[in-house]
Every structure is written in structure tokens, then in C-alpha cells.
């Protein structure tokens, strides 16, 4: 996991991250392929009194699933 950017203002914090990995186990009933996968996503947090009170995330799970299913090139 790589944190690409991190911002904070008032009671909000945001991070843009990139997850990279190799598909070695079953997930979502899909068999492992050995494919390399990469997913960029954004998390936004609201904090109050030192506690996380809200969290939103945005990611393209369809793109991740496509990477997981695609046949690897020889």
C-alpha cells in the first residue's frame, strides 16, 4: 500500500492510496490467477474528540475484478 497524498483541514482528513499485489487466493468466488493487480482509492475521514466518527471511500471495484479475472500474458 502506498499513500500518494494526504490532506487535512478542520475535522476532515483524506488520503489517496494505491494498493498493489499478486492474486494468490480465492476472492469473491474467483479462483486465484497469479495476476498482478493495482487499485487506486480515496478515503475521507471525519474526526471528533479524537475519534473517527465518519468514513467514506471511493474505489473502482469493477476495475479490480477485471484485473483479477484477466488472463496473464505469457
Backbone atoms as SQL, in Angstrom:
CREATE TABLE atoms (id INTEGER PRIMARY KEY, chain TEXT, resi INTEGER, resn TEXT, atom TEXT, x REAL, y REAL, z REAL);
INSERT INTO atoms VALUES
  (1, 'A', 1, 'UNK', 'N', 0.856, -1.163, 0.000),
  (2, 'A', 1, 'UNK', 'CA', 0.000, 0.000, 0.000),
  (3, 'A', 1, 'UNK', 'C', 0.904, 1.228, 0.000),
  (4, 'A', 2, 'UNK', 'N', 0.641, 2.137, -0.896),
  (5, 'A', 2, 'UNK', 'CA', 1.390, 3.391, -0.987),
  (6, 'A', 2, 'UNK', 'C', 0.431, 4.551, -0.754),
  (7, 'A', 3, 'UNK', 'N', 0.777, 5.452, 0.145),
  (8, 'A', 3, 'UNK', 'CA', -0.005, 6.673, 0.334),
  (9, 'A', 3, 'UNK', 'C', 0.557, 7.705, -0.630),
  (10, 'A', 4, 'UNK', 'N', -0.266, 8.101, -1.605),
  (11, 'A', 4, 'UNK', 'CA', 0.169, 9.053, -2.626),
  (12, 'A', 4, 'UNK', 'C', 0.027, 10.494, -2.159),
  (13, 'A', 5, 'UNK', 'N', -1.067, 10.770, -1.472),
  (14, 'A', 5, 'UNK', 'CA', -1.309, 12.115, -0.953),
  (15, 'A', 5, 'UNK', 'C', -2.127, 12.004, 0.319),
  (16, 'A', 6, 'UNK', 'N', -1.923, 12.974, 1.191),
  (17, 'A', 6, 'UNK', 'CA', -2.673, 13.017, 2.443),
  (18, 'A', 6, 'UNK', 'C', -2.938, 14.484, 2.769),
  (19, 'A', 7, 'UNK', 'N', -4.202, 14.795, 3.058),
  (20, 'A', 7, 'UNK', 'CA', -4.604, 16.171, 3.337),
  (21, 'A', 7, 'UNK', 'C', -5.457, 16.202, 4.599),
  (22, 'A', 8, 'UNK', 'N', -5.416, 17.331, 5.309),
  (23, 'A', 8, 'UNK', 'CA', -6.266, 17.505, 6.486),
  (24, 'A', 8, 'UNK', 'C', -6.666, 18.965, 6.600),
  (25, 'A', 9, 'UNK', 'N', -7.913, 19.179, 6.958),
  (26, 'A', 9, 'UNK', 'CA', -8.411, 20.526, 7.212),
  (27, 'A', 9, 'UNK', 'C', -9.618, 20.411, 8.144),
  (28, 'A', 10, 'UNK', 'N', -9.634, 21.279, 9.163),
  (29, 'A', 10, 'UNK', 'CA', -10.684, 21.242, 10.185),
  (30, 'A', 10, 'UNK', 'C', -10.814, 19.832, 10.747),
  (31, 'A', 11, 'UNK', 'N', -11.997, 19.234, 10.655),
  (32, 'A', 11, 'UNK', 'CA', -12.209, 17.900, 11.219),
  (33, 'A', 11, 'UNK', 'C', -12.167, 16.790, 10.165),
  (34, 'A', 12, 'UNK', 'N', -11.649, 17.129, 8.958),
  (35, 'A', 12, 'UNK', 'CA', -11.601, 16.160, 7.869),
  (36, 'A', 12, 'UNK', 'C', -10.170, 15.801, 7.495),
  (37, 'A', 13, 'UNK', 'N', -9.975, 14.543, 7.131),
  (38, 'A', 13, 'UNK', 'CA', -8.698, 14.080, 6.595),
  (39, 'A', 13, 'UNK', 'C', -8.985, 13.247, 5.357),
  (40, 'A', 14, 'UNK', 'N', -8.072, 13.282, 4.388),
  (41, 'A', 14, 'UNK', 'CA', -8.251, 12.498, 3.161),
  (42, 'A', 14, 'UNK', 'C', -6.921, 11.902, 2.744),
  (43, 'A', 15, 'UNK', 'N', -6.979, 10.683, 2.211),
  (44, 'A', 15, 'UNK', 'CA', -5.785, 10.051, 1.663),
  (45, 'A', 15, 'UNK', 'C', -6.134, 9.461, 0.299),
  (46, 'A', 16, 'UNK', 'N', -5.172, 9.559, -0.612),
  (47, 'A', 16, 'UNK', 'CA', -5.256, 8.875, -1.907),
  (48, 'A', 16, 'UNK', 'C', -4.179, 7.814, -1.869),
  (49, 'A', 17, 'UNK', 'N', -4.589, 6.553, -2.039),
  (50, 'A', 17, 'UNK', 'CA', -3.667, 5.441, -1.872),
  (51, 'A', 17, 'UNK', 'C', -3.680, 4.546, -3.103),
  (52, 'A', 18, 'UNK', 'N', -2.586, 3.800, -3.274),
  (53, 'A', 18, 'UNK', 'CA', -2.504, 2.784, -4.315),
  (54, 'A', 18, 'UNK', 'C', -2.141, 1.461, -3.662),
  (55, 'A', 19, 'UNK', 'N', -2.966, 0.458, -3.908),
  (56, 'A', 19, 'UNK', 'CA', -2.720, -0.901, -3.427),
  (57, 'A', 19, 'UNK', 'C', -2.229, -1.726, -4.608),
  (58, 'A', 20, 'UNK', 'N', -1.126, -2.445, -4.418),
  (59, 'A', 20, 'UNK', 'CA', -0.597, -3.338, -5.444),
  (60, 'A', 20, 'UNK', 'C', -0.378, -4.706, -4.823),
  (61, 'A', 21, 'UNK', 'N', -0.679, -5.741, -5.575),
  (62, 'A', 21, 'UNK', 'CA', -0.480, -7.082, -5.046),
  (63, 'A', 21, 'UNK', 'C', -0.563, -8.130, -6.133),
  (64, 'A', 22, 'UNK', 'N', -0.394, -9.365, -5.721),
  (65, 'A', 22, 'UNK', 'CA', -0.489, -10.504, -6.629),
  (66, 'A', 22, 'UNK', 'C', -1.647, -11.377, -6.175),
  (67, 'A', 23, 'UNK', 'N', -2.463, -11.761, -7.102),
  (68, 'A', 23, 'UNK', 'CA', -3.684, -12.518, -6.841),
  (69, 'A', 23, 'UNK', 'C', -3.353, -13.988, -6.606),
  (70, 'A', 24, 'UNK', 'N', -3.224, -14.391, -5.322),
  (71, 'A', 24, 'UNK', 'CA', -2.792, -15.741, -4.977),
  (72, 'A', 24, 'UNK', 'C', -3.882, -16.589, -4.329),
  (73, 'A', 25, 'UNK', 'N', -4.982, -15.982, -3.917),
  (74, 'A', 25, 'UNK', 'CA', -6.041, -16.726, -3.218),
  (75, 'A', 25, 'UNK', 'C', -7.406, -16.422, -3.826),
  (76, 'A', 26, 'UNK', 'N', -8.371, -17.280, -3.504),
  (77, 'A', 26, 'UNK', 'CA', -9.732, -17.069, -3.967),
  (78, 'A', 26, 'UNK', 'C', -10.322, -15.825, -3.302),
  (79, 'A', 27, 'UNK', 'N', -11.057, -15.044, -4.085),
  (80, 'A', 27, 'UNK', 'CA', -11.761, -13.870, -3.573),
  (81, 'A', 27, 'UNK', 'C', -13.007, -13.686, -4.424),
  (82, 'A', 28, 'UNK', 'N', -14.144, -13.412, -3.794),
  (83, 'A', 28, 'UNK', 'CA', -15.417, -13.228, -4.492),
  (84, 'A', 28, 'UNK', 'C', -15.735, -14.449, -5.357),
  (85, 'A', 29, 'UNK', 'N', -15.420, -15.627, -4.868),
  (86, 'A', 29, 'UNK', 'CA', -15.645, -16.898, -5.581),
  (87, 'A', 29, 'UNK', 'C', -14.861, -17.007, -6.879),
  (88, 'A', 30, 'UNK', 'N', -13.832, -16.176, -7.038),
  (89, 'A', 30, 'UNK', 'CA', -12.967, -16.253, -8.222),
  (90, 'A', 30, 'UNK', 'C', -11.691, -17.000, -7.840),
  (91, 'A', 31, 'UNK', 'N', -11.282, -17.980, -8.632),
  (92, 'A', 31, 'UNK', 'CA', -10.060, -18.719, -8.314),
  (93, 'A', 31, 'UNK', 'C', -8.822, -17.840, -8.492),
  (94, 'A', 32, 'UNK', 'N', -7.740, -18.160, -7.794),
  (95, 'A', 32, 'UNK', 'CA', -6.514, -17.375, -7.934),
  (96, 'A', 32, 'UNK', 'C', -5.933, -17.500, -9.343),
  (97, 'A', 33, 'UNK', 'N', -5.337, -16.395, -9.838),
  (98, 'A', 33, 'UNK', 'CA', -4.768, -16.376, -11.193),
  (99, 'A', 33, 'UNK', 'C', -3.271, -16.083, -11.199),
  (100, 'A', 34, 'UNK', 'N', -2.743, -15.548, -10.102),
  (101, 'A', 34, 'UNK', 'CA', -1.348, -15.111, -10.097),
  (102, 'A', 34, 'UNK', 'C', -1.165, -13.748, -10.736),
  (103, 'A', 35, 'UNK', 'N', -2.280, -13.105, -11.133),
  (104, 'A', 35, 'UNK', 'CA', -2.209, -11.781, -11.767),
  (105, 'A', 35, 'UNK', 'C', -1.720, -10.724, -10.789),
  (106, 'A', 36, 'UNK', 'N', -0.951, -9.772, -11.301),
  (107, 'A', 36, 'UNK', 'CA', -0.632, -8.567, -10.545),
  (108, 'A', 36, 'UNK', 'C', -1.837, -7.645, -10.661),
  (109, 'A', 37, 'UNK', 'N', -2.233, -7.027, -9.554),
  (110, 'A', 37, 'UNK', 'CA', -3.369, -6.108, -9.560),
  (111, 'A', 37, 'UNK', 'C', -2.953, -4.790, -8.912),
  (112, 'A', 38, 'UNK', 'N', -3.638, -3.718, -9.304),
  (113, 'A', 38, 'UNK', 'CA', -3.376, -2.390, -8.761),
  (114, 'A', 38, 'UNK', 'C', -4.707, -1.668, -8.633),
  (115, 'A', 39, 'UNK', 'N', -4.930, -1.046, -7.482),
  (116, 'A', 39, 'UNK', 'CA', -6.173, -0.330, -7.217),
  (117, 'A', 39, 'UNK', 'C', -5.843, 0.991, -6.545),
  (118, 'A', 40, 'UNK', 'N', -6.307, 2.085, -7.134),
  (119, 'A', 40, 'UNK', 'CA', -6.163, 3.396, -6.511),
  (120, 'A', 40, 'UNK', 'C', -7.494, 3.746, -5.867),
  (121, 'A', 41, 'UNK', 'N', -7.447, 4.290, -4.657),
  (122, 'A', 41, 'UNK', 'CA', -8.689, 4.658, -3.985),
  (123, 'A', 41, 'UNK', 'C', -8.469, 5.852, -3.071),
  (124, 'A', 42, 'UNK', 'N', -9.583, 6.445, -2.661),
  (125, 'A', 42, 'UNK', 'CA', -9.563, 7.641, -1.824),
  (126, 'A', 42, 'UNK', 'C', -10.400, 7.377, -0.575),
  (127, 'A', 43, 'UNK', 'N', -9.852, 7.707, 0.582),
  (128, 'A', 43, 'UNK', 'CA', -10.568, 7.628, 1.855),
  (129, 'A', 43, 'UNK', 'C', -10.699, 9.031, 2.424),
  (130, 'A', 44, 'UNK', 'N', -11.876, 9.352, 2.945),
  (131, 'A', 44, 'UNK', 'CA', -12.115, 10.625, 3.628),
  (132, 'A', 44, 'UNK', 'C', -12.648, 10.290, 5.020),
  (133, 'A', 45, 'UNK', 'N', -12.101, 10.948, 6.022),
  (134, 'A', 45, 'UNK', 'CA', -12.449, 10.684, 7.417),
  (135, 'A', 45, 'UNK', 'C', -12.913, 11.961, 8.103),
  (136, 'A', 46, 'UNK', 'N', -13.852, 11.818, 9.031),
  (137, 'A', 46, 'UNK', 'CA', -14.230, 12.928, 9.914),
  (138, 'A', 46, 'UNK', 'C', -13.921, 12.485, 11.340),
  (139, 'A', 47, 'UNK', 'N', -13.230, 13.372, 12.073),
  (140, 'A', 47, 'UNK', 'CA', -12.793, 13.065, 13.440),
  (141, 'A', 47, 'UNK', 'C', -13.424, 14.071, 14.393),
  (142, 'A', 48, 'UNK', 'N', -13.838, 13.585, 15.567),
  (143, 'A', 48, 'UNK', 'CA', -14.371, 14.452, 16.605),
  (144, 'A', 48, 'UNK', 'C', -13.951, 13.896, 17.961),
  (145, 'A', 49, 'UNK', 'N', -13.406, 14.741, 18.797),
  (146, 'A', 49, 'UNK', 'CA', -12.981, 14.306, 20.126),
  (147, 'A', 49, 'UNK', 'C', -11.924, 13.213, 20.081),
  (148, 'A', 50, 'UNK', 'N', -11.077, 13.253, 19.057),
  (149, 'A', 50, 'UNK', 'CA', -10.021, 12.248, 18.930),
  (150, 'A', 50, 'UNK', 'C', -10.509, 10.893, 18.424),
  (151, 'A', 51, 'UNK', 'N', -11.775, 10.830, 17.979),
  (152, 'A', 51, 'UNK', 'CA', -12.337, 9.567, 17.495),
  (153, 'A', 51, 'UNK', 'C', -12.812, 9.714, 16.057),
  (154, 'A', 52, 'UNK', 'N', -12.650, 8.649, 15.305),
  (155, 'A', 52, 'UNK', 'CA', -13.163, 8.587, 13.946),
  (156, 'A', 52, 'UNK', 'C', -14.681, 8.435, 14.022),
  (157, 'A', 53, 'UNK', 'N', -15.421, 9.397, 13.445),
  (158, 'A', 53, 'UNK', 'CA', -16.883, 9.325, 13.538),
  (159, 'A', 53, 'UNK', 'C', -17.555, 9.068, 12.186),
  (160, 'A', 54, 'UNK', 'N', -16.854, 9.357, 11.082),
  (161, 'A', 54, 'UNK', 'CA', -17.396, 9.064, 9.754),
  (162, 'A', 54, 'UNK', 'C', -16.254, 8.669, 8.829),
  (163, 'A', 55, 'UNK', 'N', -16.577, 7.820, 7.846),
  (164, 'A', 55, 'UNK', 'CA', -15.580, 7.373, 6.876),
  (165, 'A', 55, 'UNK', 'C', -16.280, 7.133, 5.541),
  (166, 'A', 56, 'UNK', 'N', -15.698, 7.659, 4.477),
  (167, 'A', 56, 'UNK', 'CA', -16.178, 7.415, 3.124),
  (168, 'A', 56, 'UNK', 'C', -14.999, 6.914, 2.301),
  (169, 'A', 57, 'UNK', 'N', -15.279, 6.055, 1.341),
  (170, 'A', 57, 'UNK', 'CA', -14.215, 5.594, 0.454),
  (171, 'A', 57, 'UNK', 'C', -14.739, 5.548, -0.976),
  (172, 'A', 58, 'UNK', 'N', -13.844, 5.760, -1.923),
  (173, 'A', 58, 'UNK', 'CA', -14.192, 5.685, -3.334),
  (174, 'A', 58, 'UNK', 'C', -13.155, 4.820, -4.032),
  (175, 'A', 59, 'UNK', 'N', -13.633, 3.729, -4.644),
  (176, 'A', 59, 'UNK', 'CA', -12.728, 2.842, -5.378),
  (177, 'A', 59, 'UNK', 'C', -13.512, 2.166, -6.495),
  (178, 'A', 60, 'UNK', 'N', -12.808, 1.755, -7.531),
  (179, 'A', 60, 'UNK', 'CA', -13.415, 1.113, -8.685),
  (180, 'A', 60, 'UNK', 'C', -13.239, -0.403, -8.559),
  (181, 'A', 61, 'UNK', 'N', -14.169, -1.053, -7.843),
  (182, 'A', 61, 'UNK', 'CA', -14.074, -2.497, -7.630),
  (183, 'A', 61, 'UNK', 'C', -14.275, -3.275, -8.925),
  (184, 'A', 62, 'UNK', 'N', -14.998, -2.716, -9.882),
  (185, 'A', 62, 'UNK', 'CA', -15.184, -3.367, -11.171),
  (186, 'A', 62, 'UNK', 'C', -13.837, -3.487, -11.904),
  (187, 'A', 63, 'UNK', 'N', -13.045, -2.429, -11.861),
  (188, 'A', 63, 'UNK', 'CA', -11.713, -2.463, -12.497),
  (189, 'A', 63, 'UNK', 'C', -10.822, -3.488, -11.805),
  (190, 'A', 64, 'UNK', 'N', -10.903, -3.566, -10.480),
  (191, 'A', 64, 'UNK', 'CA', -10.110, -4.557, -9.740),
  (192, 'A', 64, 'UNK', 'C', -10.542, -5.964, -10.135),
  (193, 'A', 65, 'UNK', 'N', -11.834, -6.211, -10.194),
  (194, 'A', 65, 'UNK', 'CA', -12.336, -7.533, -10.569),
  (195, 'A', 65, 'UNK', 'C', -11.852, -7.912, -11.973),
  (196, 'A', 66, 'UNK', 'N', -11.874, -6.947, -12.897),
  (197, 'A', 66, 'UNK', 'CA', -11.387, -7.215, -14.260),
  (198, 'A', 66, 'UNK', 'C', -9.918, -7.616, -14.258),
  (199, 'A', 67, 'UNK', 'N', -9.107, -6.953, -13.433),
  (200, 'A', 67, 'UNK', 'CA', -7.687, -7.311, -13.332),
  (201, 'A', 67, 'UNK', 'C', -7.526, -8.715, -12.750),
  (202, 'A', 68, 'UNK', 'N', -8.385, -9.054, -11.799),
  (203, 'A', 68, 'UNK', 'CA', -8.295, -10.353, -11.141),
  (204, 'A', 68, 'UNK', 'C', -8.668, -11.488, -12.102),
  (205, 'A', 69, 'UNK', 'N', -9.584, -11.230, -13.024),
  (206, 'A', 69, 'UNK', 'CA', -10.086, -12.261, -13.941),
  (207, 'A', 69, 'UNK', 'C', -9.278, -12.374, -15.219),
  (208, 'A', 70, 'UNK', 'N', -8.607, -11.298, -15.600),
  (209, 'A', 70, 'UNK', 'CA', -7.899, -11.282, -16.888),
  (210, 'A', 70, 'UNK', 'C', -6.832, -12.373, -16.922),
  (211, 'A', 71, 'UNK', 'N', -6.658, -12.928, -18.101),
  (212, 'A', 71, 'UNK', 'CA', -5.599, -13.915, -18.276),
  (213, 'A', 71, 'UNK', 'C', -4.266, -13.196, -18.366),
  (214, 'A', 72, 'UNK', 'N', -3.266, -13.716, -17.674),
  (215, 'A', 72, 'UNK', 'CA', -1.928, -13.127, -17.717),
  (216, 'A', 72, 'UNK', 'C', -1.282, -13.408, -19.064),
  (217, 'A', 73, 'UNK', 'N', -0.496, -12.445, -19.547),
  (218, 'A', 73, 'UNK', 'CA', 0.248, -12.638, -20.786),
  (219, 'A', 73, 'UNK', 'C', 1.441, -13.549, -20.521),
  (220, 'A', 74, 'UNK', 'N', 1.782, -14.435, -21.488),
  (221, 'A', 74, 'UNK', 'CA', 2.935, -15.321, -21.275),
  (222, 'A', 74, 'UNK', 'C', 4.242, -14.572, -21.273);
